[in-house]
Amino acid sequence: MELAMECEKSEQLIGEYCRTLTAARADRRLVARDRDRLRFFLHAYVLEEWPRDLDRVDSEIIRDFLGGWFLRHVGGTRSELISYLATFQRFYEHLYQTGRLSAAEYDDLAAALSARQYFLACYDDYFRRPPDAWDDFAAGGPLKDDAPAAALN
C-alpha cells in the first residue's frame, strides 16, 4: 500500500513537471524523453532500491544510480548518462522552484548533479574493466587510480 502511494505521488510530480515544460513550450520530444527517464528511474531503481518518492531522493541515491546501478544494469552511452544528468537537473530545479524541496535539499542534489566529470569517470572506469569484473563494480568502490574520487574534488 505504502509503495503504491509513493509511486502515485511520484507519478504526479512527473506529470506536473511535464505539464510545466509543455506550458513553457519545450520541445515535445524533450518532454517525452524526460518523462521516460524519470519513470525508469522511479520504477526500475528508486522504488526497488530506496522505496520513497522522487521528492525524497538525495545525492547519495543520485550518485549510486548514475555512478553505479545505471552502468551495471543499463550500460548505455556517455551521452545517455549526460542526458540523465540534464533531466535530473531540470526536474529537481522544478521541484525546488515549486516548493517541493527545501534550499538545503536542492543544494545537496544540485552539487551531486553538477559532478559531471565524476559520473563520466565512473563510466570510463566501469567500461575499461573486463566484463567478468563488472559485477564487482560499485560507485566509489575499489578503483586502481581513484579517477572518479579525484573528479569529485
PDB file of C-alpha atoms in Angstrom:
ATOM      1  CA  MET A   1       0.000   0.000   0.000  1.00  0.00           C
ATOM      2  CA  GLU A   2       2.714   2.497   1.003  1.00  0.00           C
ATOM      3  CA  LEU A   3       4.750   1.675  -2.120  1.00  0.00           C
ATOM      4  CA  ALA A   4       1.700   2.305  -4.295  1.00  0.00           C
ATOM      5  CA  MET A   5       1.199   5.689  -2.636  1.00  0.00           C
ATOM      6  CA  GLU A   6       4.860   6.593  -3.247  1.00  0.00           C
ATOM      7  CA  CYS A   7       4.504   5.605  -6.873  1.00  0.00           C
ATOM      8  CA  GLU A   8       1.296   7.626  -7.262  1.00  0.00           C
ATOM      9  CA  LYS A   9       2.804  10.757  -5.699  1.00  0.00           C
ATOM     10  CA  SER A  10       5.955  10.457  -7.798  1.00  0.00           C
ATOM     11  CA  GLU A  11       3.918   9.964 -10.974  1.00  0.00           C
ATOM     12  CA  GLN A  12       2.002  13.136 -10.056  1.00  0.00           C
ATOM     13  CA  LEU A  13       5.305  15.002  -9.648  1.00  0.00           C
ATOM     14  CA  ILE A  14       6.467  13.765 -13.051  1.00  0.00           C
ATOM     15  CA  GLY A  15       3.154  14.767 -14.631  1.00  0.00           C
ATOM     16  CA  GLU A  16       3.299  18.231 -13.084  1.00  0.00           C
ATOM     17  CA  TYR A  17       6.869  18.671 -14.296  1.00  0.00           C
ATOM     18  CA  CYS A  18       5.951  17.609 -17.842  1.00  0.00           C
ATOM     19  CA  ARG A  19       2.949  19.960 -17.900  1.00  0.00           C
ATOM     20  CA  THR A  20       5.231  22.805 -16.798  1.00  0.00           C
ATOM     21  CA  LEU A  21       7.680  22.018 -19.601  1.00  0.00           C
ATOM     22  CA  THR A  22       4.842  21.843 -22.114  1.00  0.00           C
ATOM     23  CA  ALA A  23       3.421  25.170 -20.913  1.00  0.00           C
ATOM     24  CA  ALA A  24       6.898  26.672 -21.348  1.00  0.00           C
ATOM     25  CA  ARG A  25       6.801  25.422 -24.963  1.00  0.00           C
ATOM     26  CA  ALA A  26       9.564  22.867 -24.532  1.00  0.00           C
ATOM     27  CA  ASP A  27      10.006  20.501 -27.442  1.00  0.00           C
ATOM     28  CA  ARG A  28       7.581  17.611 -27.038  1.00  0.00           C
ATOM     29  CA  ARG A  29      10.388  15.117 -27.660  1.00  0.00           C
ATOM     30  CA  LEU A  30      12.333  16.579 -24.739  1.00  0.00           C
ATOM     31  CA  VAL A  31       9.244  16.345 -22.539  1.00  0.00           C
ATOM     32  CA  ALA A  32       8.679  12.712 -23.563  1.00  0.00           C
ATOM     33  CA  ARG A  33      12.335  11.751 -23.022  1.00  0.00           C
ATOM     34  CA  ASP A  34      12.428  13.423 -19.599  1.00  0.00           C
ATOM     35  CA  ARG A  35       9.172  11.699 -18.629  1.00  0.00           C
ATOM     36  CA  ASP A  36      10.513   8.317 -19.736  1.00  0.00           C
ATOM     37  CA  ARG A  37      13.832   8.787 -17.934  1.00  0.00           C
ATOM     38  CA  LEU A  38      12.127   9.846 -14.711  1.00  0.00           C
ATOM     39  CA  ARG A  39       9.690   6.935 -14.848  1.00  0.00           C
ATOM     40  CA  PHE A  40      12.521   4.493 -15.488  1.00  0.00           C
ATOM     41  CA  PHE A  41      14.478   5.962 -12.565  1.00  0.00           C
ATOM     42  CA  LEU A  42      11.392   5.709 -10.359  1.00  0.00           C
ATOM     43  CA  HIS A  43      10.234   2.202 -11.273  1.00  0.00           C
ATOM     44  CA  ALA A  44      13.476   0.379 -12.051  1.00  0.00           C
ATOM     45  CA  TYR A  45      15.606   1.906  -9.339  1.00  0.00           C
ATOM     46  CA  VAL A  46      14.100   4.180  -6.676  1.00  0.00           C
ATOM     47  CA  LEU A  47      11.095   2.060  -5.735  1.00  0.00           C
ATOM     48  CA  GLU A  48      13.173  -1.132  -5.852  1.00  0.00           C
ATOM     49  CA  GLU A  49      16.299   0.054  -4.045  1.00  0.00           C
ATOM     50  CA  TRP A  50      15.218   3.041  -1.905  1.00  0.00           C
ATOM     51  CA  PRO A  51      11.407   2.930  -1.621  1.00  0.00           C
ATOM     52  CA  ARG A  52      10.465   6.601  -1.476  1.00  0.00           C
ATOM     53  CA  ASP A  53       9.007   9.427  -3.516  1.00  0.00           C
ATOM     54  CA  LEU A  54      11.104  11.259  -6.077  1.00  0.00           C
ATOM     55  CA  ASP A  55      10.972  14.382  -3.922  1.00  0.00           C
ATOM     56  CA  ARG A  56      12.807  12.428  -1.187  1.00  0.00           C
ATOM     57  CA  VAL A  57      15.750  11.412  -3.370  1.00  0.00           C
ATOM     58  CA  ASP A  58      19.110  12.734  -2.145  1.00  0.00           C
ATOM     59  CA  SER A  59      22.645  12.993  -3.501  1.00  0.00           C
ATOM     60  CA  GLU A  60      23.567   9.501  -2.295  1.00  0.00           C
ATOM     61  CA  ILE A  61      20.789   8.000  -4.408  1.00  0.00           C
ATOM     62  CA  ILE A  62      21.793  10.048  -7.451  1.00  0.00           C
ATOM     63  CA  ARG A  63      25.452   9.020  -7.100  1.00  0.00           C
ATOM     64  CA  ASP A  64      24.540   5.366  -6.636  1.00  0.00           C
ATOM     65  CA  PHE A  65      22.198   5.370  -9.632  1.00  0.00           C
ATOM     66  CA  LEU A  66      24.320   7.265 -12.160  1.00  0.00           C
ATOM     67  CA  GLY A  67      27.715   6.186 -10.854  1.00  0.00           C
ATOM     68  CA  GLY A  68      26.950   2.501 -10.432  1.00  0.00           C
ATOM     69  CA  TRP A  69      23.493   0.998 -10.935  1.00  0.00           C
ATOM     70  CA  PHE A  70      22.909   2.640 -14.328  1.00  0.00           C
ATOM     71  CA  LEU A  71      26.257   1.374 -15.574  1.00  0.00           C
ATOM     72  CA  ARG A  72      25.729  -2.179 -14.301  1.00  0.00           C
ATOM     73  CA  HIS A  73      22.100  -2.572 -15.394  1.00  0.00           C
ATOM     74  CA  VAL A  74      21.691  -0.310 -18.414  1.00  0.00           C
ATOM     75  CA  GLY A  75      25.151   0.220 -19.836  1.00  0.00           C
ATOM     76  CA  GLY A  76      24.220   2.877 -22.305  1.00  0.00           C
ATOM     77  CA  THR A  77      26.460   5.536 -23.715  1.00  0.00           C
ATOM     78  CA  ARG A  78      28.199   8.531 -22.231  1.00  0.00           C
ATOM     79  CA  SER A  79      25.568  10.675 -23.987  1.00  0.00           C
ATOM     80  CA  GLU A  80      22.747   8.797 -22.253  1.00  0.00           C
ATOM     81  CA  LEU A  81      24.421   9.297 -18.889  1.00  0.00           C
ATOM     82  CA  ILE A  82      24.758  13.030 -19.581  1.00  0.00           C
ATOM     83  CA  SER A  83      21.111  13.124 -20.690  1.00  0.00           C
ATOM     84  CA  TYR A  84      20.016  11.617 -17.377  1.00  0.00           C
ATOM     85  CA  LEU A  85      22.042  14.278 -15.548  1.00  0.00           C
ATOM     86  CA  ALA A  86      20.312  17.024 -17.548  1.00  0.00           C
ATOM     87  CA  THR A  87      16.860  15.527 -16.926  1.00  0.00           C
ATOM     88  CA  PHE A  88      17.510  15.267 -13.199  1.00  0.00           C
ATOM     89  CA  GLN A  89      18.855  18.829 -13.089  1.00  0.00           C
ATOM     90  CA  ARG A  90      15.695  20.183 -14.754  1.00  0.00           C
ATOM     91  CA  PHE A  91      13.361  18.020 -12.663  1.00  0.00           C
ATOM     92  CA  TYR A  92      14.911  18.798  -9.291  1.00  0.00           C
ATOM     93  CA  GLU A  93      15.170  22.502 -10.112  1.00  0.00           C
ATOM     94  CA  HIS A  94      11.441  22.379 -10.909  1.00  0.00           C
ATOM     95  CA  LEU A  95      10.725  20.695  -7.565  1.00  0.00           C
ATOM     96  CA  TYR A  96      12.730  23.383  -5.784  1.00  0.00           C
ATOM     97  CA  GLN A  97      11.039  26.237  -7.661  1.00  0.00           C
ATOM     98  CA  THR A  98       7.614  24.833  -6.829  1.00  0.00           C
ATOM     99  CA  GLY A  99       8.416  24.475  -3.135  1.00  0.00           C
ATOM    100  CA  ARG A 100       8.687  20.665  -3.101  1.00  0.00           C
ATOM    101  CA  LEU A 101      12.331  20.791  -1.981  1.00  0.00           C
ATOM    102  CA  SER A 102      13.979  22.966   0.637  1.00  0.00           C
ATOM    103  CA  ALA A 103      17.048  25.008  -0.277  1.00  0.00           C
ATOM    104  CA  ALA A 104      19.257  22.535   1.615  1.00  0.00           C
ATOM    105  CA  GLU A 105      17.730  19.529  -0.200  1.00  0.00           C
ATOM    106  CA  TYR A 106      18.108  21.243  -3.561  1.00  0.00           C
ATOM    107  CA  ASP A 107      21.708  22.296  -2.837  1.00  0.00           C
ATOM    108  CA  ASP A 108      22.572  18.687  -1.935  1.00  0.00           C
ATOM    109  CA  LEU A 109      21.097  17.391  -5.195  1.00  0.00           C
ATOM    110  CA  ALA A 110      22.499  20.217  -7.311  1.00  0.00           C
ATOM    111  CA  ALA A 111      26.011  19.547  -6.002  1.00  0.00           C
ATOM    112  CA  ALA A 112      25.752  15.866  -6.960  1.00  0.00           C
ATOM    113  CA  LEU A 113      24.224  16.645 -10.349  1.00  0.00           C
ATOM    114  CA  SER A 114      26.927  19.177 -11.182  1.00  0.00           C
ATOM    115  CA  ALA A 115      29.631  16.500 -10.763  1.00  0.00           C
ATOM    116  CA  ARG A 116      29.512  15.538 -14.442  1.00  0.00           C
ATOM    117  CA  GLN A 117      33.210  14.626 -14.524  1.00  0.00           C
ATOM    118  CA  TYR A 118      32.725  12.264 -11.590  1.00  0.00           C
ATOM    119  CA  PHE A 119      29.982  10.337 -13.407  1.00  0.00           C
ATOM    120  CA  LEU A 120      31.947  10.254 -16.655  1.00  0.00           C
ATOM    121  CA  ALA A 121      34.974   8.965 -14.730  1.00  0.00           C
ATOM    122  CA  CYS A 122      32.777   6.233 -13.195  1.00  0.00           C
ATOM    123  CA  TYR A 123      31.540   5.371 -16.697  1.00  0.00           C
ATOM    124  CA  ASP A 124      35.069   5.183 -18.083  1.00  0.00           C
ATOM    125  CA  ASP A 125      36.310   3.158 -15.115  1.00  0.00           C
ATOM    126  CA  TYR A 126      33.450   0.684 -15.426  1.00  0.00           C
ATOM    127  CA  PHE A 127      33.808   0.093 -19.156  1.00  0.00           C
ATOM    128  CA  ARG A 128      37.584  -0.228 -19.162  1.00  0.00           C
ATOM    129  CA  ARG A 129      37.255  -3.216 -16.807  1.00  0.00           C
ATOM    130  CA  PRO A 130      36.978  -6.690 -18.261  1.00  0.00           C
ATOM    131  CA  PRO A 131      33.344  -7.905 -18.369  1.00  0.00           C
ATOM    132  CA  ASP A 132      33.966 -10.531 -15.692  1.00  0.00           C
ATOM    133  CA  ALA A 133      34.822  -7.719 -13.224  1.00  0.00           C
ATOM    134  CA  TRP A 134      31.654  -5.689 -13.900  1.00  0.00           C
ATOM    135  CA  ASP A 135      29.610  -7.469 -11.244  1.00  0.00           C
ATOM    136  CA  ASP A 136      32.051  -6.312  -8.569  1.00  0.00           C
ATOM    137  CA  PHE A 137      31.893  -2.680  -9.622  1.00  0.00           C
ATOM    138  CA  ALA A 138      30.119  -0.152  -7.417  1.00  0.00           C
ATOM    139  CA  ALA A 139      30.228   3.636  -7.499  1.00  0.00           C
ATOM    140  CA  GLY A 140      33.024   4.773  -5.282  1.00  0.00           C
ATOM    141  CA  GLY A 141      34.238   1.200  -4.945  1.00  0.00           C
ATOM    142  CA  PRO A 142      37.795  -0.018  -5.178  1.00  0.00           C
ATOM    143  CA  LEU A 143      39.461   1.742  -8.068  1.00  0.00           C
ATOM    144  CA  LYS A 144      43.042   1.327  -9.195  1.00  0.00           C
ATOM    145  CA  ASP A 145      43.574   5.010  -9.984  1.00  0.00           C
ATOM    146  CA  ASP A 146      40.825   6.728  -7.940  1.00  0.00           C
ATOM    147  CA  ALA A 147      39.740   8.627 -11.056  1.00  0.00           C
ATOM    148  CA  PRO A 148      36.081   9.045 -10.007  1.00  0.00           C
ATOM    149  CA  ALA A 149      37.023  10.080  -6.487  1.00  0.00           C
ATOM    150  CA  ALA A 150      39.504  12.641  -7.818  1.00  0.00           C
ATOM    151  CA  ALA A 151      36.828  14.051 -10.142  1.00  0.00           C
ATOM    152  CA  LEU A 152      34.664  14.958  -7.129  1.00  0.00           C
ATOM    153  CA  ASN A 153      37.313  17.312  -5.750  1.00  0.00           C
TER     154      ASN A 153
END
